[in-house]
Amino acid sequence: MPRTIVAGNWKMHKTAADTAAFLDAFLAELVDAPAHVDIFIAPPFTAIQTASERLSGSRVSLGAQTMHWDLEGPFTGEISAPMLKEFGVSFVILGHSERRAACGETDAGVNRKTHTALAQGLMPVIAVGETAAERSAGAADRRVVHQIRAALDGVPPAAFGRLAIAYEPIWAIGTGNNCDPIEADRMMGLIRNALPGLEDTPILYGGSMKAENVADYTAKPNINGGLVGGASLDAHGFADLVRHAR
Ligand code: PGA
């Protein structure tokens, strides 16, 4: 069984000063947090140095919200794996639906980034999920299985223990309209069976997860934790969510 992972995705929230204040409060809150939960935080790039200093020696892993597939080059505005590793970043979210919808991220790009992250020793957290229209058309299962197979094309199953997957139905993100845990577990079972070798890969649920519902998800057999947006922005609230994770 994979360990439970609770990962905060701060999106475009928090300056470096906000990050310092959050982490001082959050780390103090973690004294009574359960030991079976691995805690991840992905701040914006501009706060990574501050977060790295605050998190050094703590139990919280530092991540990035995206990265480029090349290690360097003429890519204005982009960030590479070596730049992230310099600050102790250990995981990177790839293919978040907001980046697919607004920043032109494609299945092929996510695949290239996945290969780079693994080669660079970063843990990819690959996000997949269907739109509301795909769900009502009965296409959710097909869409998500396709996204996973595309993201992992050419990745050897031996590497599946060094990555995580986040199932994030797009209609549930930031809406308060979270996916029923039984249906999320079913979708995540499909993901687990999409390729041989994913049996022990952590699969996280994302989409309006909060302290009040995290236990309903993490009690399910195919759900190994959460990728949390809005509910990761308040130090006390996020610590409370970690405390309720099963
Ligand atoms: P949310 O976002 O928790 O605010 O719904 C989740 C995500 O987009 O990763």
PDB file of C-alpha atoms and ligand atoms in Angstrom:
ATOM      1  CA  MET A   1       0.000   0.000   0.000  1.00  0.00           C
ATOM      2  CA  PRO A   2       1.359   3.462  -0.888  1.00  0.00           C
ATOM      3  CA  ARG A   3       1.629   5.935   1.985  1.00  0.00           C
ATOM      4  CA  THR A   4      -0.913   8.747   2.238  1.00  0.00           C
ATOM      5  CA  ILE A   5       0.145  11.989   0.527  1.00  0.00           C
ATOM      6  CA  VAL A   6      -1.489  15.356   1.154  1.00  0.00           C
ATOM      7  CA  ALA A   7      -0.185  17.896  -1.366  1.00  0.00           C
ATOM      8  CA  GLY A   8      -0.942  21.625  -1.354  1.00  0.00           C
ATOM      9  CA  ASN A   9      -1.081  23.348  -4.754  1.00  0.00           C
ATOM     10  CA  TRP A  10      -0.990  27.059  -4.059  1.00  0.00           C
ATOM     11  CA  LYS A  11      -1.484  28.075  -7.703  1.00  0.00           C
ATOM     12  CA  MET A  12      -0.929  31.845  -8.124  1.00  0.00           C
ATOM     13  CA  HIS A  13      -1.256  32.619  -4.435  1.00  0.00           C
ATOM     14  CA  LYS A  14       1.217  33.912  -1.819  1.00  0.00           C
ATOM     15  CA  THR A  15       4.242  36.179  -2.074  1.00  0.00           C
ATOM     16  CA  ALA A  16       7.513  35.126  -0.485  1.00  0.00           C
ATOM     17  CA  ALA A  17       6.544  37.073   2.652  1.00  0.00           C
ATOM     18  CA  ASP A  18       3.143  35.323   2.764  1.00  0.00           C
ATOM     19  CA  THR A  19       4.941  32.003   2.342  1.00  0.00           C
ATOM     20  CA  ALA A  20       7.258  32.653   5.285  1.00  0.00           C
ATOM     21  CA  ALA A  21       4.322  33.565   7.529  1.00  0.00           C
ATOM     22  CA  PHE A  22       2.300  30.528   6.389  1.00  0.00           C
ATOM     23  CA  LEU A  23       5.139  28.065   6.928  1.00  0.00           C
ATOM     24  CA  ASP A  24       6.050  29.387  10.384  1.00  0.00           C
ATOM     25  CA  ALA A  25       2.448  28.837  11.472  1.00  0.00           C
ATOM     26  CA  PHE A  26       1.989  25.557   9.573  1.00  0.00           C
ATOM     27  CA  LEU A  27       5.154  23.866  10.859  1.00  0.00           C
ATOM     28  CA  ALA A  28       4.165  24.769  14.424  1.00  0.00           C
ATOM     29  CA  GLU A  29       0.739  23.173  13.812  1.00  0.00           C
ATOM     30  CA  LEU A  30       2.290  19.919  12.600  1.00  0.00           C
ATOM     31  CA  VAL A  31       3.509  18.767  16.026  1.00  0.00           C
ATOM     32  CA  ASP A  32       0.418  16.585  16.429  1.00  0.00           C
ATOM     33  CA  ALA A  33      -0.021  15.671  12.743  1.00  0.00           C
ATOM     34  CA  PRO A  34      -0.228  11.944  11.993  1.00  0.00           C
ATOM     35  CA  ALA A  35       3.076  10.284  11.033  1.00  0.00           C
ATOM     36  CA  HIS A  36       1.538   8.186   8.226  1.00  0.00           C
ATOM     37  CA  VAL A  37       0.879  11.258   6.059  1.00  0.00           C
ATOM     38  CA  ASP A  38       3.531  12.630   3.681  1.00  0.00           C
ATOM     39  CA  ILE A  39       3.007  16.384   3.337  1.00  0.00           C
ATOM     40  CA  PHE A  40       3.838  18.202   0.072  1.00  0.00           C
ATOM     41  CA  ILE A  41       3.602  21.925  -0.753  1.00  0.00           C
ATOM     42  CA  ALA A  42       3.967  23.528  -4.209  1.00  0.00           C
ATOM     43  CA  PRO A  43       4.305  27.320  -3.853  1.00  0.00           C
ATOM     44  CA  PRO A  44       4.765  29.724  -6.782  1.00  0.00           C
ATOM     45  CA  PHE A  45       8.295  29.863  -8.244  1.00  0.00           C
ATOM     46  CA  THR A  46       9.034  33.239  -6.618  1.00  0.00           C
ATOM     47  CA  ALA A  47       8.460  31.760  -3.144  1.00  0.00           C
ATOM     48  CA  ILE A  48      10.485  28.584  -3.642  1.00  0.00           C
ATOM     49  CA  GLN A  49      13.694  29.937  -2.118  1.00  0.00           C
ATOM     50  CA  THR A  50      11.877  31.177   0.974  1.00  0.00           C
ATOM     51  CA  ALA A  51       9.965  27.911   1.267  1.00  0.00           C
ATOM     52  CA  SER A  52      13.161  25.927   0.818  1.00  0.00           C
ATOM     53  CA  GLU A  53      14.832  27.767   3.723  1.00  0.00           C
ATOM     54  CA  ARG A  54      11.799  27.361   5.995  1.00  0.00           C
ATOM     55  CA  LEU A  55      11.235  23.679   5.121  1.00  0.00           C
ATOM     56  CA  SER A  56      14.821  22.488   5.424  1.00  0.00           C
ATOM     57  CA  GLY A  57      14.956  19.802   8.108  1.00  0.00           C
ATOM     58  CA  SER A  58      11.135  19.588   8.270  1.00  0.00           C
ATOM     59  CA  ARG A  59       8.897  16.694   7.211  1.00  0.00           C
ATOM     60  CA  VAL A  60       7.312  18.733   4.400  1.00  0.00           C
ATOM     61  CA  SER A  61       8.444  18.124   0.792  1.00  0.00           C
ATOM     62  CA  LEU A  62       8.818  21.099  -1.537  1.00  0.00           C
ATOM     63  CA  GLY A  63       7.451  21.052  -5.076  1.00  0.00           C
ATOM     64  CA  ALA A  64       6.811  23.125  -8.180  1.00  0.00           C
ATOM     65  CA  GLN A  65       3.560  23.610 -10.085  1.00  0.00           C
ATOM     66  CA  THR A  66       5.079  22.993 -13.537  1.00  0.00           C
ATOM     67  CA  MET A  67       8.434  22.882 -15.315  1.00  0.00           C
ATOM     68  CA  HIS A  68       9.855  22.721 -18.852  1.00  0.00           C
ATOM     69  CA  TRP A  69      10.966  19.457 -20.481  1.00  0.00           C
ATOM     70  CA  ASP A  70      14.343  20.855 -21.544  1.00  0.00           C
ATOM     71  CA  LEU A  71      17.126  21.457 -19.057  1.00  0.00           C
ATOM     72  CA  GLU A  72      17.981  24.883 -20.496  1.00  0.00           C
ATOM     73  CA  GLY A  73      17.389  26.914 -23.640  1.00  0.00           C
ATOM     74  CA  PRO A  74      15.540  29.767 -25.320  1.00  0.00           C
ATOM     75  CA  PHE A  75      12.208  29.387 -23.481  1.00  0.00           C
ATOM     76  CA  THR A  76      11.292  32.808 -22.105  1.00  0.00           C
ATOM     77  CA  GLY A  77       9.493  32.577 -18.789  1.00  0.00           C
ATOM     78  CA  GLU A  78      10.079  28.862 -18.281  1.00  0.00           C
ATOM     79  CA  ILE A  79      11.794  27.017 -15.403  1.00  0.00           C
ATOM     80  CA  SER A  80      13.851  23.814 -15.672  1.00  0.00           C
ATOM     81  CA  ALA A  81      14.429  20.804 -13.452  1.00  0.00           C
ATOM     82  CA  PRO A  82      18.013  21.778 -12.476  1.00  0.00           C
ATOM     83  CA  MET A  83      16.766  25.246 -11.423  1.00  0.00           C
ATOM     84  CA  LEU A  84      14.215  23.588  -9.152  1.00  0.00           C
ATOM     85  CA  LYS A  85      16.606  21.005  -7.755  1.00  0.00           C
ATOM     86  CA  GLU A  86      19.002  23.756  -6.668  1.00  0.00           C
ATOM     87  CA  PHE A  87      16.386  24.691  -4.040  1.00  0.00           C
ATOM     88  CA  GLY A  88      15.669  21.172  -2.839  1.00  0.00           C
ATOM     89  CA  VAL A  89      12.476  20.737  -4.864  1.00  0.00           C
ATOM     90  CA  SER A  90      11.554  17.039  -4.884  1.00  0.00           C
ATOM     91  CA  PHE A  91       8.280  16.853  -6.830  1.00  0.00           C
ATOM     92  CA  VAL A  92       6.591  18.669  -9.704  1.00  0.00           C
ATOM     93  CA  ILE A  93       2.918  18.852 -10.682  1.00  0.00           C
ATOM     94  CA  LEU A  94       2.555  18.145 -14.411  1.00  0.00           C
ATOM     95  CA  GLY A  95      -0.506  18.591 -16.618  1.00  0.00           C
ATOM     96  CA  HIS A  96      -2.740  20.441 -14.184  1.00  0.00           C
ATOM     97  CA  SER A  97      -6.033  21.146 -15.956  1.00  0.00           C
ATOM     98  CA  GLU A  98      -5.574  24.896 -15.518  1.00  0.00           C
ATOM     99  CA  ARG A  99      -2.298  24.648 -17.460  1.00  0.00           C
ATOM    100  CA  ARG A 100      -3.882  22.371 -20.065  1.00  0.00           C
ATOM    101  CA  ALA A 101      -6.797  24.820 -20.531  1.00  0.00           C
ATOM    102  CA  ALA A 102      -5.011  28.167 -20.237  1.00  0.00           C
ATOM    103  CA  CYS A 103      -1.333  27.539 -21.059  1.00  0.00           C
ATOM    104  CA  GLY A 104      -1.490  25.085 -23.952  1.00  0.00           C
ATOM    105  CA  GLU A 105      -0.206  22.055 -22.050  1.00  0.00           C
ATOM    106  CA  THR A 106      -0.788  18.916 -24.157  1.00  0.00           C
ATOM    107  CA  ASP A 107      -0.665  15.173 -23.476  1.00  0.00           C
ATOM    108  CA  ALA A 108       2.560  15.035 -25.527  1.00  0.00           C
ATOM    109  CA  GLY A 109       4.111  17.850 -23.486  1.00  0.00           C
ATOM    110  CA  VAL A 110       3.130  16.199 -20.223  1.00  0.00           C
ATOM    111  CA  ASN A 111       4.769  13.006 -21.459  1.00  0.00           C
ATOM    112  CA  ARG A 112       8.041  14.808 -22.296  1.00  0.00           C
ATOM    113  CA  LYS A 113       8.017  16.531 -18.915  1.00  0.00           C
ATOM    114  CA  THR A 114       7.366  13.226 -17.145  1.00  0.00           C
ATOM    115  CA  HIS A 115      10.426  11.657 -18.773  1.00  0.00           C
ATOM    116  CA  THR A 116      12.573  14.675 -17.841  1.00  0.00           C
ATOM    117  CA  ALA A 117      11.350  14.797 -14.246  1.00  0.00           C
ATOM    118  CA  LEU A 118      12.087  11.095 -13.726  1.00  0.00           C
ATOM    119  CA  ALA A 119      15.520  11.373 -15.351  1.00  0.00           C
ATOM    120  CA  GLN A 120      16.281  14.346 -13.096  1.00  0.00           C
ATOM    121  CA  GLY A 121      15.171  12.556  -9.925  1.00  0.00           C
ATOM    122  CA  LEU A 122      12.036  14.685  -9.426  1.00  0.00           C
ATOM    123  CA  MET A 123       8.723  12.976  -8.614  1.00  0.00           C
ATOM    124  CA  PRO A 124       6.110  13.852 -11.235  1.00  0.00           C
ATOM    125  CA  VAL A 125       2.584  14.339  -9.879  1.00  0.00           C
ATOM    126  CA  ILE A 126       0.612  13.884 -13.093  1.00  0.00           C
ATOM    127  CA  ALA A 127      -2.834  15.474 -13.109  1.00  0.00           C
ATOM    128  CA  VAL A 128      -5.683  14.075 -15.196  1.00  0.00           C
ATOM    129  CA  GLY A 129      -9.432  14.602 -15.206  1.00  0.00           C
ATOM    130  CA  GLU A 130     -12.496  15.083 -17.365  1.00  0.00           C
ATOM    131  CA  THR A 131     -14.616  18.164 -18.050  1.00  0.00           C
ATOM    132  CA  ALA A 132     -18.282  18.369 -17.055  1.00  0.00           C
ATOM    133  CA  ALA A 133     -19.219  17.997 -20.741  1.00  0.00           C
ATOM    134  CA  GLU A 134     -17.125  14.834 -21.103  1.00  0.00           C
ATOM    135  CA  ARG A 135     -18.764  13.409 -17.984  1.00  0.00           C
ATOM    136  CA  SER A 136     -22.289  14.092 -19.156  1.00  0.00           C
ATOM    137  CA  ALA A 137     -21.454  12.603 -22.562  1.00  0.00           C
ATOM    138  CA  GLY A 138     -20.333   9.386 -20.857  1.00  0.00           C
ATOM    139  CA  ALA A 139     -16.724   9.984 -21.950  1.00  0.00           C
ATOM    140  CA  ALA A 140     -15.061  10.492 -18.552  1.00  0.00           C
ATOM    141  CA  ASP A 141     -13.605   6.988 -18.241  1.00  0.00           C
ATOM    142  CA  ARG A 142     -12.151   7.002 -21.740  1.00  0.00           C
ATOM    143  CA  ARG A 143     -10.725  10.506 -21.357  1.00  0.00           C
ATOM    144  CA  VAL A 144      -8.895   9.807 -18.124  1.00  0.00           C
ATOM    145  CA  VAL A 145      -7.483   6.444 -19.226  1.00  0.00           C
ATOM    146  CA  HIS A 146      -6.258   8.110 -22.436  1.00  0.00           C
ATOM    147  CA  GLN A 147      -4.554  10.918 -20.477  1.00  0.00           C
ATOM    148  CA  ILE A 148      -2.729   8.458 -18.224  1.00  0.00           C
ATOM    149  CA  ARG A 149      -1.532   6.235 -21.047  1.00  0.00           C
ATOM    150  CA  ALA A 150      -0.344   9.300 -23.002  1.00  0.00           C
ATOM    151  CA  ALA A 151       1.482  10.794 -20.001  1.00  0.00           C
ATOM    152  CA  LEU A 152       3.236   7.503 -19.265  1.00  0.00           C
ATOM    153  CA  ASP A 153       4.022   6.537 -22.858  1.00  0.00           C
ATOM    154  CA  GLY A 154       7.516   5.029 -22.919  1.00  0.00           C
ATOM    155  CA  VAL A 155       7.941   5.222 -19.132  1.00  0.00           C
ATOM    156  CA  PRO A 156       9.138   1.828 -17.845  1.00  0.00           C
ATOM    157  CA  PRO A 157       6.884   0.271 -15.175  1.00  0.00           C
ATOM    158  CA  ALA A 158       9.972   0.117 -12.944  1.00  0.00           C
ATOM    159  CA  ALA A 159       9.620   3.921 -12.636  1.00  0.00           C
ATOM    160  CA  PHE A 160       5.944   3.850 -11.612  1.00  0.00           C
ATOM    161  CA  GLY A 161       6.973   3.804  -7.944  1.00  0.00           C
ATOM    162  CA  ARG A 162       8.709   7.167  -8.389  1.00  0.00           C
ATOM    163  CA  LEU A 163       5.663   9.091  -9.579  1.00  0.00           C
ATOM    164  CA  ALA A 164       2.175   9.966  -8.387  1.00  0.00           C
ATOM    165  CA  ILE A 165      -1.086  10.587 -10.236  1.00  0.00           C
ATOM    166  CA  ALA A 166      -3.793  13.085  -9.312  1.00  0.00           C
ATOM    167  CA  TYR A 167      -7.360  12.471 -10.471  1.00  0.00           C
ATOM    168  CA  GLU A 168      -8.939  15.910 -10.619  1.00  0.00           C
ATOM    169  CA  PRO A 169     -12.351  16.134 -12.289  1.00  0.00           C
ATOM    170  CA  ILE A 170     -12.290  19.641 -13.745  1.00  0.00           C
ATOM    171  CA  TRP A 171     -15.861  20.396 -12.697  1.00  0.00           C
ATOM    172  CA  ALA A 172     -14.893  19.748  -9.063  1.00  0.00           C
ATOM    173  CA  ILE A 173     -11.873  22.087  -8.944  1.00  0.00           C
ATOM    174  CA  GLY A 174     -12.461  25.243  -6.944  1.00  0.00           C
ATOM    175  CA  THR A 175     -16.236  24.828  -7.151  1.00  0.00           C
ATOM    176  CA  GLY A 176     -17.116  23.303  -3.783  1.00  0.00           C
ATOM    177  CA  ASN A 177     -18.835  20.602  -5.872  1.00  0.00           C
ATOM    178  CA  ASN A 178     -16.555  17.697  -4.927  1.00  0.00           C
ATOM    179  CA  CYS A 179     -16.838  14.347  -6.692  1.00  0.00           C
ATOM    180  CA  ASP A 180     -18.626  11.678  -4.661  1.00  0.00           C
ATOM    181  CA  PRO A 181     -15.879   9.592  -2.991  1.00  0.00           C
ATOM    182  CA  ILE A 182     -17.382   6.319  -4.306  1.00  0.00           C
ATOM    183  CA  GLU A 183     -17.277   7.619  -7.883  1.00  0.00           C
ATOM    184  CA  ALA A 184     -13.775   9.086  -7.359  1.00  0.00           C
ATOM    185  CA  ASP A 185     -12.596   5.695  -6.102  1.00  0.00           C
ATOM    186  CA  ARG A 186     -14.095   4.015  -9.184  1.00  0.00           C
ATOM    187  CA  MET A 187     -12.343   6.452 -11.522  1.00  0.00           C
ATOM    188  CA  MET A 188      -9.087   5.970  -9.652  1.00  0.00           C
ATOM    189  CA  GLY A 189      -9.455   2.201  -9.946  1.00  0.00           C
ATOM    190  CA  LEU A 190      -9.673   2.686 -13.730  1.00  0.00           C
ATOM    191  CA  ILE A 191      -6.485   4.752 -13.599  1.00  0.00           C
ATOM    192  CA  ARG A 192      -4.739   2.076 -11.540  1.00  0.00           C
ATOM    193  CA  ASN A 193      -5.705  -0.545 -14.112  1.00  0.00           C
ATOM    194  CA  ALA A 194      -4.909   1.615 -17.151  1.00  0.00           C
ATOM    195  CA  LEU A 195      -1.402   0.145 -17.341  1.00  0.00           C
ATOM    196  CA  PRO A 196       0.249  -2.853 -15.661  1.00  0.00           C
ATOM    197  CA  GLY A 197       2.546  -1.788 -12.824  1.00  0.00           C
ATOM    198  CA  LEU A 198       0.477   1.035 -11.269  1.00  0.00           C
ATOM    199  CA  GLU A 199      -0.621  -1.131  -8.304  1.00  0.00           C
ATOM    200  CA  ASP A 200       1.595   0.712  -5.816  1.00  0.00           C
ATOM    201  CA  THR A 201       1.579   4.182  -7.417  1.00  0.00           C
ATOM    202  CA  PRO A 202       0.051   6.812  -5.128  1.00  0.00           C
ATOM    203  CA  ILE A 203      -3.149   8.179  -6.696  1.00  0.00           C
ATOM    204  CA  LEU A 204      -4.485  11.399  -5.178  1.00  0.00           C
ATOM    205  CA  TYR A 205      -7.942  12.921  -5.437  1.00  0.00           C
ATOM    206  CA  GLY A 206      -8.227  16.640  -6.215  1.00  0.00           C
ATOM    207  CA  GLY A 207     -11.267  18.908  -6.453  1.00  0.00           C
ATOM    208  CA  SER A 208     -12.716  20.787  -3.469  1.00  0.00           C
ATOM    209  CA  MET A 209     -11.038  18.527  -0.924  1.00  0.00           C
ATOM    210  CA  LYS A 210     -11.163  19.945   2.607  1.00  0.00           C
ATOM    211  CA  ALA A 211     -10.726  18.891   6.252  1.00  0.00           C
ATOM    212  CA  GLU A 212     -14.397  17.850   6.418  1.00  0.00           C
ATOM    213  CA  ASN A 213     -14.234  15.385   3.490  1.00  0.00           C
ATOM    214  CA  VAL A 214     -10.599  14.165   3.329  1.00  0.00           C
ATOM    215  CA  ALA A 215     -11.310  11.100   5.495  1.00  0.00           C
ATOM    216  CA  ASP A 216     -14.163   9.997   3.186  1.00  0.00           C
ATOM    217  CA  TYR A 217     -11.693   9.922   0.299  1.00  0.00           C
ATOM    218  CA  THR A 218      -8.618   8.501   1.991  1.00  0.00           C
ATOM    219  CA  ALA A 219     -10.631   5.617   3.489  1.00  0.00           C
ATOM    220  CA  LYS A 220     -11.245   4.315  -0.056  1.00  0.00           C
ATOM    221  CA  PRO A 221      -8.984   1.561  -1.417  1.00  0.00           C
ATOM    222  CA  ASN A 222      -7.787   3.372  -4.550  1.00  0.00           C
ATOM    223  CA  ILE A 223      -7.369   6.822  -2.978  1.00  0.00           C
ATOM    224  CA  ASN A 224      -3.964   7.464  -1.439  1.00  0.00           C
ATOM    225  CA  GLY A 225      -4.335  11.142  -0.585  1.00  0.00           C
ATOM    226  CA  GLY A 226      -5.220  14.511  -2.037  1.00  0.00           C
ATOM    227  CA  LEU A 227      -4.053  17.379  -4.215  1.00  0.00           C
ATOM    228  CA  VAL A 228      -5.510  20.389  -2.457  1.00  0.00           C
ATOM    229  CA  GLY A 229      -5.905  23.903  -3.843  1.00  0.00           C
ATOM    230  CA  GLY A 230      -8.090  26.363  -1.916  1.00  0.00           C
ATOM    231  CA  ALA A 231      -7.987  24.431   1.368  1.00  0.00           C
ATOM    232  CA  SER A 232      -4.169  24.475   1.405  1.00  0.00           C
ATOM    233  CA  LEU A 233      -3.913  28.265   1.643  1.00  0.00           C
ATOM    234  CA  ASP A 234      -4.697  28.663   5.342  1.00  0.00           C
ATOM    235  CA  ALA A 235      -2.082  27.242   7.731  1.00  0.00           C
ATOM    236  CA  HIS A 236      -4.517  26.132  10.412  1.00  0.00           C
ATOM    237  CA  GLY A 237      -7.054  24.783   7.899  1.00  0.00           C
ATOM    238  CA  PHE A 238      -4.436  22.836   5.929  1.00  0.00           C
ATOM    239  CA  ALA A 239      -2.956  21.357   9.117  1.00  0.00           C
ATOM    240  CA  ASP A 240      -6.485  20.332  10.084  1.00  0.00           C
ATOM    241  CA  LEU A 241      -6.913  18.618   6.718  1.00  0.00           C
ATOM    242  CA  VAL A 242      -3.631  16.710   7.266  1.00  0.00           C
ATOM    243  CA  ARG A 243      -4.831  15.664  10.731  1.00  0.00           C
ATOM    244  CA  HIS A 244      -8.046  14.197   9.270  1.00  0.00           C
ATOM    245  CA  ALA A 245      -6.336  12.195   6.479  1.00  0.00           C
ATOM    246  CA  ARG A 246      -6.591   8.424   6.893  1.00  0.00           C
TER     247      ARG A 246
HETATM  248  P1  PGA B   1      -9.255  22.928  -5.208  1.00  0.00           P
HETATM  249  O1  PGA B   1      -8.116  22.761  -6.318  1.00  0.00           O
HETATM  250  O2  PGA B   1      -8.861  22.108  -4.020  1.00  0.00           O
HETATM  251  O3  PGA B   1      -9.283  24.418  -4.906  1.00  0.00           O
HETATM  252  O4  PGA B   1     -10.542  22.446  -5.824  1.00  0.00           O
HETATM  253  C1  PGA B   1      -7.488  21.513  -6.522  1.00  0.00           C
HETATM  254  C2  PGA B   1      -6.476  21.606  -7.625  1.00  0.00           C
HETATM  255  O5  PGA B   1      -6.729  22.301  -8.625  1.00  0.00           O
HETATM  256  O6  PGA B   1      -5.379  21.007  -7.541  1.00  0.00           O
END
